[in-house]
XYZ file of C-alpha atoms in Angstrom:
408
model
C 70.306 -97.763 -62.455
C 69.678 -96.475 -65.979
C 65.929 -96.775 -66.571
C 65.253 -93.657 -68.640
C 61.724 -92.785 -69.752
C 61.306 -92.154 -73.476
C 59.505 -88.976 -74.644
C 56.307 -89.166 -72.638
C 55.611 -92.883 -73.066
C 57.119 -94.692 -70.112
C 58.818 -97.507 -72.006
C 62.031 -98.807 -70.472
C 64.345 -101.795 -70.982
C 63.513 -101.792 -74.705
C 64.819 -104.918 -76.445
C 64.866 -105.514 -80.199
C 64.984 -109.264 -80.801
C 65.289 -111.674 -83.697
C 62.097 -113.027 -85.228
C 61.297 -116.384 -86.794
C 63.453 -115.448 -89.793
C 65.040 -112.428 -91.445
C 61.608 -110.983 -92.350
C 60.598 -110.495 -88.702
C 61.722 -108.823 -85.490
C 60.383 -109.094 -81.966
C 60.151 -106.197 -79.523
C 59.754 -106.238 -75.760
C 59.720 -103.483 -73.161
C 58.635 -102.509 -69.667
C 56.146 -99.874 -68.532
C 54.713 -99.019 -65.138
C 52.083 -101.590 -64.219
C 49.086 -101.505 -66.568
C 46.513 -103.758 -68.209
C 46.603 -101.723 -71.434
C 48.849 -103.240 -74.131
C 51.333 -100.972 -75.851
C 51.630 -100.636 -79.611
C 54.468 -100.652 -82.136
C 54.493 -98.358 -85.144
C 57.022 -99.083 -87.885
C 57.757 -97.706 -91.347
C 60.590 -97.558 -93.843
C 62.934 -94.768 -92.860
C 62.819 -93.294 -96.361
C 59.285 -92.073 -95.567
C 60.539 -89.867 -92.720
C 60.209 -86.123 -93.299
C 62.864 -84.564 -91.126
C 62.172 -85.676 -87.561
C 58.467 -86.293 -88.217
C 57.404 -89.928 -87.900
C 55.607 -91.100 -91.104
C 52.315 -92.087 -89.470
C 50.472 -92.335 -92.794
C 52.981 -94.938 -94.089
C 53.406 -96.838 -90.810
C 52.249 -100.290 -89.803
C 50.784 -100.584 -86.309
C 51.152 -103.745 -84.221
C 49.318 -104.254 -80.949
C 51.537 -105.856 -78.318
C 50.673 -108.418 -75.669
C 50.851 -107.200 -72.070
C 51.460 -109.238 -68.933
C 52.507 -108.691 -65.340
C 56.236 -108.502 -64.680
C 58.168 -107.572 -61.532
C 56.134 -105.688 -58.900
C 55.212 -102.301 -60.309
C 56.001 -103.216 -63.932
C 54.255 -104.712 -66.952
C 55.931 -106.485 -69.864
C 54.883 -105.726 -73.449
C 55.786 -107.965 -76.404
C 55.047 -107.722 -80.113
C 56.181 -109.121 -83.466
C 56.699 -107.149 -86.673
C 56.396 -109.243 -89.841
C 56.848 -108.685 -93.565
C 60.200 -106.877 -93.443
C 62.180 -106.427 -96.657
C 65.853 -107.355 -96.884
C 68.547 -104.657 -96.834
C 66.027 -102.017 -95.765
C 66.220 -99.363 -93.059
C 63.240 -99.051 -90.737
C 62.130 -96.568 -88.120
C 59.913 -97.593 -85.206
C 58.414 -96.213 -82.043
C 56.505 -97.604 -79.076
C 53.474 -96.008 -77.514
C 50.125 -96.222 -75.804
C 48.154 -95.705 -79.017
C 46.784 -92.454 -77.623
C 49.476 -89.963 -78.533
C 52.392 -90.819 -76.245
C 55.406 -92.264 -78.044
C 59.069 -93.154 -77.650
C 61.907 -92.721 -80.043
C 61.898 -93.038 -82.894
C 64.591 -95.698 -83.245
C 66.065 -97.198 -86.398
C 67.359 -100.592 -87.488
C 68.646 -102.125 -90.706
C 67.590 -105.533 -92.001
C 70.167 -107.863 -93.497
C 70.237 -110.262 -96.408
C 69.462 -113.905 -95.970
C 71.949 -115.044 -98.612
C 74.975 -113.396 -96.933
C 74.917 -111.929 -93.447
C 77.084 -110.936 -90.498
C 76.396 -111.432 -86.801
C 78.206 -110.724 -83.554
C 78.800 -113.398 -80.925
C 79.258 -112.347 -77.292
C 78.600 -113.800 -73.866
C 78.591 -113.092 -70.150
C 78.271 -109.330 -69.830
C 76.989 -110.378 -66.370
C 76.176 -106.850 -65.265
C 76.892 -106.498 -61.546
C 79.456 -109.307 -61.262
C 82.286 -106.876 -60.476
C 80.293 -105.246 -57.695
C 79.927 -102.083 -59.792
C 76.989 -102.357 -62.203
C 77.634 -98.947 -63.760
C 81.209 -99.909 -64.613
C 80.072 -103.241 -66.039
C 77.429 -101.494 -68.142
C 80.067 -99.091 -69.464
C 82.269 -102.023 -70.496
C 79.290 -103.725 -72.131
C 78.415 -100.581 -74.072
C 82.038 -100.066 -75.123
C 82.204 -103.565 -76.617
C 78.936 -103.161 -78.506
C 79.837 -99.704 -79.824
C 83.278 -100.736 -81.052
C 81.978 -103.955 -82.585
C 79.163 -102.235 -84.444
C 81.367 -99.330 -85.532
C 83.814 -101.812 -87.049
C 81.109 -104.057 -88.526
C 78.112 -101.858 -89.365
C 76.580 -104.548 -91.586
C 75.824 -106.653 -88.485
C 72.384 -108.259 -88.866
C 71.985 -109.485 -85.278
C 73.846 -110.293 -82.063
C 74.016 -113.643 -80.273
C 74.632 -113.500 -76.520
C 75.245 -116.902 -74.932
C 73.871 -116.094 -71.502
C 74.485 -114.391 -68.171
C 73.161 -111.009 -69.192
C 73.101 -110.067 -65.481
C 74.683 -111.339 -62.267
C 71.583 -111.528 -60.055
C 68.575 -113.104 -61.805
C 66.162 -111.107 -59.623
C 67.858 -107.705 -59.854
C 65.910 -105.291 -62.063
C 68.550 -102.575 -61.649
C 71.123 -104.847 -63.270
C 68.712 -105.506 -66.129
C 68.206 -101.756 -66.550
C 71.974 -101.318 -66.881
C 72.182 -104.255 -69.291
C 69.605 -102.577 -71.553
C 71.194 -99.117 -71.301
C 73.348 -99.324 -74.491
C 71.453 -97.854 -77.417
C 72.489 -100.720 -79.698
C 69.939 -103.009 -78.042
C 67.245 -100.866 -79.685
C 69.027 -100.847 -83.067
C 70.208 -104.413 -83.716
C 68.180 -107.573 -82.995
C 69.555 -109.782 -80.214
C 69.211 -113.535 -79.690
C 70.034 -114.405 -76.086
C 70.462 -117.693 -74.245
C 69.497 -118.229 -70.618
C 72.555 -118.346 -68.364
C 72.692 -119.662 -64.814
C 72.688 -116.036 -63.619
C 69.555 -115.290 -65.705
C 67.566 -118.290 -64.532
C 64.408 -116.617 -63.245
C 61.105 -115.360 -64.604
C 62.646 -111.886 -65.062
C 64.430 -113.197 -68.148
C 61.079 -114.203 -69.625
C 59.598 -110.795 -68.831
C 62.432 -108.997 -70.627
C 63.021 -111.109 -73.742
C 60.595 -112.182 -76.469
C 61.971 -115.175 -78.356
C 60.586 -116.798 -81.527
C 59.442 -120.401 -81.921
C 59.703 -121.093 -78.198
C 59.333 -124.749 -77.272
C 58.058 -126.491 -74.172
C 61.314 -128.473 -74.249
C 63.974 -127.127 -71.895
C 61.442 -124.939 -70.150
C 62.217 -123.335 -66.793
C 60.728 -120.218 -65.234
C 62.968 -118.249 -67.629
C 61.598 -119.939 -70.761
C 62.299 -122.847 -73.085
C 64.467 -123.769 -76.050
C 63.809 -121.779 -79.236
C 64.978 -121.448 -82.806
C 65.185 -118.991 -85.669
C 66.271 -119.172 -89.287
C 68.320 -116.677 -91.251
C 68.802 -117.463 -94.925
C 70.387 -120.900 -95.246
C 71.280 -120.991 -91.535
C 69.344 -122.457 -88.620
C 70.053 -121.328 -85.052
C 68.844 -123.486 -82.151
C 69.126 -121.882 -78.690
C 69.002 -124.233 -75.690
C 68.191 -123.447 -72.063
C 70.751 -125.705 -70.392
C 69.543 -124.705 -66.921
C 66.744 -127.285 -67.136
C 67.477 -130.054 -64.604
C 65.769 -133.182 -63.344
C 66.101 -134.200 -59.717
C 67.024 -132.239 -56.623
C 70.252 -130.952 -55.096
C 73.499 -132.700 -55.975
C 71.558 -135.525 -57.618
C 70.061 -133.156 -60.211
C 71.228 -133.611 -63.805
C 70.646 -131.409 -66.822
C 67.747 -132.626 -68.942
C 69.592 -133.313 -72.162
C 66.817 -135.540 -73.491
C 64.497 -132.570 -73.925
C 67.144 -130.612 -75.839
C 67.757 -133.560 -78.149
C 64.025 -133.904 -78.797
C 63.821 -130.172 -79.497
C 66.705 -130.235 -81.978
C 65.329 -133.263 -83.813
C 61.900 -131.663 -84.069
C 63.366 -128.349 -85.238
C 65.591 -129.948 -87.861
C 62.602 -131.858 -89.185
C 60.877 -128.502 -89.743
C 63.964 -126.984 -91.385
C 65.265 -129.715 -93.640
C 66.754 -127.280 -96.149
C 69.052 -125.588 -93.638
C 72.596 -125.684 -94.973
C 74.214 -124.405 -91.773
C 73.223 -125.812 -88.385
C 74.230 -123.711 -85.387
C 73.514 -124.333 -81.693
C 73.767 -121.804 -78.857
C 73.741 -122.501 -75.121
C 75.343 -121.101 -72.007
C 77.222 -123.881 -70.202
C 80.343 -124.494 -72.280
C 81.212 -128.164 -72.604
C 84.646 -127.477 -74.141
C 86.262 -124.623 -72.219
C 89.627 -124.078 -70.538
C 89.024 -122.306 -67.222
C 87.537 -123.208 -63.828
C 84.201 -124.561 -65.053
C 85.797 -126.962 -67.539
C 86.294 -129.509 -64.762
C 82.887 -129.146 -63.096
C 81.158 -132.482 -62.649
C 77.902 -131.303 -64.219
C 79.755 -129.872 -67.237
C 81.545 -133.174 -67.842
C 78.183 -134.955 -67.592
C 76.549 -132.469 -69.983
C 79.337 -133.065 -72.498
C 78.983 -136.829 -72.205
C 75.222 -136.699 -72.739
C 74.962 -133.965 -75.380
C 77.914 -134.519 -77.725
C 76.638 -137.777 -79.299
C 73.444 -135.992 -80.352
C 75.311 -132.976 -81.736
C 77.447 -135.398 -83.751
C 74.463 -137.373 -85.019
C 72.522 -134.251 -86.001
C 75.410 -132.838 -88.019
C 75.768 -129.573 -86.110
C 78.382 -127.326 -87.711
C 79.204 -124.845 -84.931
C 78.251 -124.452 -81.255
C 78.432 -121.077 -79.459
C 78.800 -121.093 -75.653
C 79.828 -119.010 -72.640
C 79.949 -119.517 -68.844
C 83.722 -119.931 -68.387
C 84.759 -116.282 -69.004
C 87.724 -117.153 -71.234
C 88.167 -117.868 -74.930
C 88.364 -121.307 -76.548
C 87.984 -122.582 -80.091
C 88.140 -126.338 -80.413
C 89.397 -128.441 -83.235
C 86.549 -130.030 -85.156
C 85.246 -132.621 -82.689
C 83.704 -136.025 -83.380
C 82.929 -138.652 -80.760
C 84.441 -136.338 -78.133
C 87.770 -136.578 -79.959
C 89.641 -133.720 -81.671
C 90.334 -133.981 -85.386
C 93.375 -131.707 -85.737
C 94.284 -132.739 -89.291
C 91.901 -131.113 -91.760
C 91.804 -130.435 -95.480
C 92.231 -126.723 -96.212
C 92.027 -124.564 -99.316
C 94.585 -122.031 -100.530
C 93.283 -119.427 -98.056
C 93.644 -121.685 -95.018
C 89.901 -122.328 -94.733
C 88.876 -125.783 -93.535
C 87.033 -127.683 -96.258
C 84.035 -129.811 -95.248
C 85.161 -130.616 -91.686
C 83.673 -133.926 -90.517
C 82.965 -132.708 -86.978
C 81.601 -129.811 -84.929
C 83.605 -126.734 -83.891
C 82.845 -125.296 -80.426
C 83.432 -121.668 -79.425
C 83.481 -120.356 -75.850
C 83.346 -116.567 -75.516
C 85.090 -114.463 -72.896
C 83.200 -111.752 -71.001
C 81.811 -109.005 -73.231
C 81.876 -106.426 -70.424
C 84.962 -107.313 -68.395
C 82.891 -107.777 -65.249
C 84.595 -111.073 -64.374
C 87.294 -113.386 -65.760
C 88.419 -116.915 -64.905
C 92.027 -118.102 -65.029
C 92.919 -120.823 -67.503
C 93.612 -124.254 -66.034
C 95.591 -127.176 -67.340
C 93.765 -130.387 -68.070
C 92.086 -132.317 -70.818
C 91.328 -129.038 -72.615
C 94.909 -129.241 -73.870
C 93.664 -131.938 -76.263
C 90.561 -130.303 -77.707
C 91.528 -126.607 -77.689
C 92.889 -125.429 -81.037
C 93.038 -121.879 -79.635
C 92.545 -120.525 -76.128
C 93.349 -117.333 -74.298
C 92.724 -115.271 -71.194
C 93.760 -111.703 -71.918
C 91.730 -110.186 -69.050
C 90.048 -107.859 -71.539
C 86.482 -107.788 -72.898
C 86.073 -109.544 -76.239
C 83.631 -110.242 -79.047
C 83.498 -112.299 -82.230
C 82.110 -111.422 -85.647
C 80.897 -114.128 -88.019
C 79.968 -113.921 -91.679
C 77.822 -116.601 -93.313
C 77.170 -117.309 -96.989
C 75.652 -120.471 -98.484
C 79.185 -121.858 -98.919
C 81.277 -120.255 -96.152
C 81.422 -119.542 -92.438
C 84.142 -117.119 -91.315
C 84.683 -115.852 -87.770
C 87.166 -113.527 -86.117
C 87.536 -112.757 -82.412
C 88.747 -109.388 -81.096
C 89.745 -107.910 -77.766
C 87.694 -104.762 -77.286
C 90.314 -102.438 -75.819
C 92.828 -102.601 -78.682
C 90.678 -104.260 -81.391
C 93.513 -106.748 -81.834
C 92.553 -110.026 -83.521
C 92.694 -112.873 -81.004
C 91.766 -115.722 -83.335
C 90.203 -116.449 -86.718
C 88.727 -119.505 -88.387
C 86.840 -120.357 -91.567
C 84.870 -123.263 -93.020
C 84.059 -123.921 -96.674
C 81.294 -126.293 -97.729
C 81.812 -127.823 -101.151
C-alpha cells in the first residue's frame, strides 16, 4: 500500500478532478477520521518566492467533509475562477498551520485542448497491486512526458479490482500525475461501491444513473460537452436485472438542453458496446447496445469512449447499429462530417489484465482492433473544427491507431 502522509497534514489519496468547465477544478482527499473540514489554498505559481507558498496572494476554499471507510474521512472542494493557460500552485491543510505539497497544475485553453483517454488500470487484477501501480504510473508518466499540454485525463472505469479494497485505491492514487492533471473517471463494475464516491468529486452530478458509487455527470470544455454515464445502474434482481438505459437517456437529453451550443458531443461509460474480446458477446452488453444506440444516434453524439473489454477497438462511424465504412475524407485523410458515431474501447492502462480477441460480429463494426498484451493510452486534440486521436502502446510508444474528424 502506498498511502504516504504529506508534510504534517495527513492528506492521502489526493485526486485533482475536472470541474464544471475549464475555469474550475475539483479536489478530493482522505484524512484520518475527523469532523473538521480541510481547506484548499491556491495561487498562481508566478507568485511563489522560491519554495515559499504565496499565502498573501492565495485563495482559500473550505472543503466539505464526510465519513468514508472506517477510520477515514473524505474531503471535497471546488476551486473556481481559473484563468486559461495559467500555472497554479495549491496545497491542502487543516487551516491551522499543517499543509501538504505544494503541488502544481496547468490550465488549458477552451478553444483548443488535448486530453488523454485511458481505461481499466484495475489495480490488483494481476494479484500484485504494486506491479499494477507501477504499470499505471509508467503509462501516465510516458503519456504526459510526450504530451505535456494535456488538459485532463479521461479514465473509462475500473480504477481498482476490488471495489471495497482501500489498499488498491491507495496504489491507484500513488502516481504523482493524479495531483497535477485533472481526471474525469467513470464508474466501472469493479468500482461499484460507495468507496468510489468517497474518493472522487465529480461536477454536475445527476440523480440519473445513481448507485452507491454515484450518478451520471457532465462537464464542458470549450466547445465540447462530455457526458459520463454510470452504466452499473440496473433494474430488477439477479439474471433478470437489466441496465437502466432510460435514466441515461433522460440525463443526456436534459444535459444537452442545458448545453445547446456544444459543437462536440462526447459520451464516456465503462461497459463497451462495440468491443472485440470476451465481453463483446455478453448478453447484457448486447442488450445495452440495443437499448442505448438509438438514443446516441438521435442525440447526435460524435464520439463514445469506453473500456471493460481490455483490448483496443475503434469502430467505423455507426448509425442504426450499422457500420458506415465509406466516408468522405479531406486531403489529409480526415473524415469530413461523418453521419454517425465513432466508438473507442481502450485496452488496460496498467497491464494488470488483458482479454483475447474473439471472432464474431465485431468483424463488421471494427475499423481497427488489436490485442498487443501491452498497456496503452490515447491522446486526443480538440478544436472547434477538428477532433484528432492517436493510440499508443506504452512500452515502445509505437502508434497503434489514429483517426481524425473535421466538421465543416
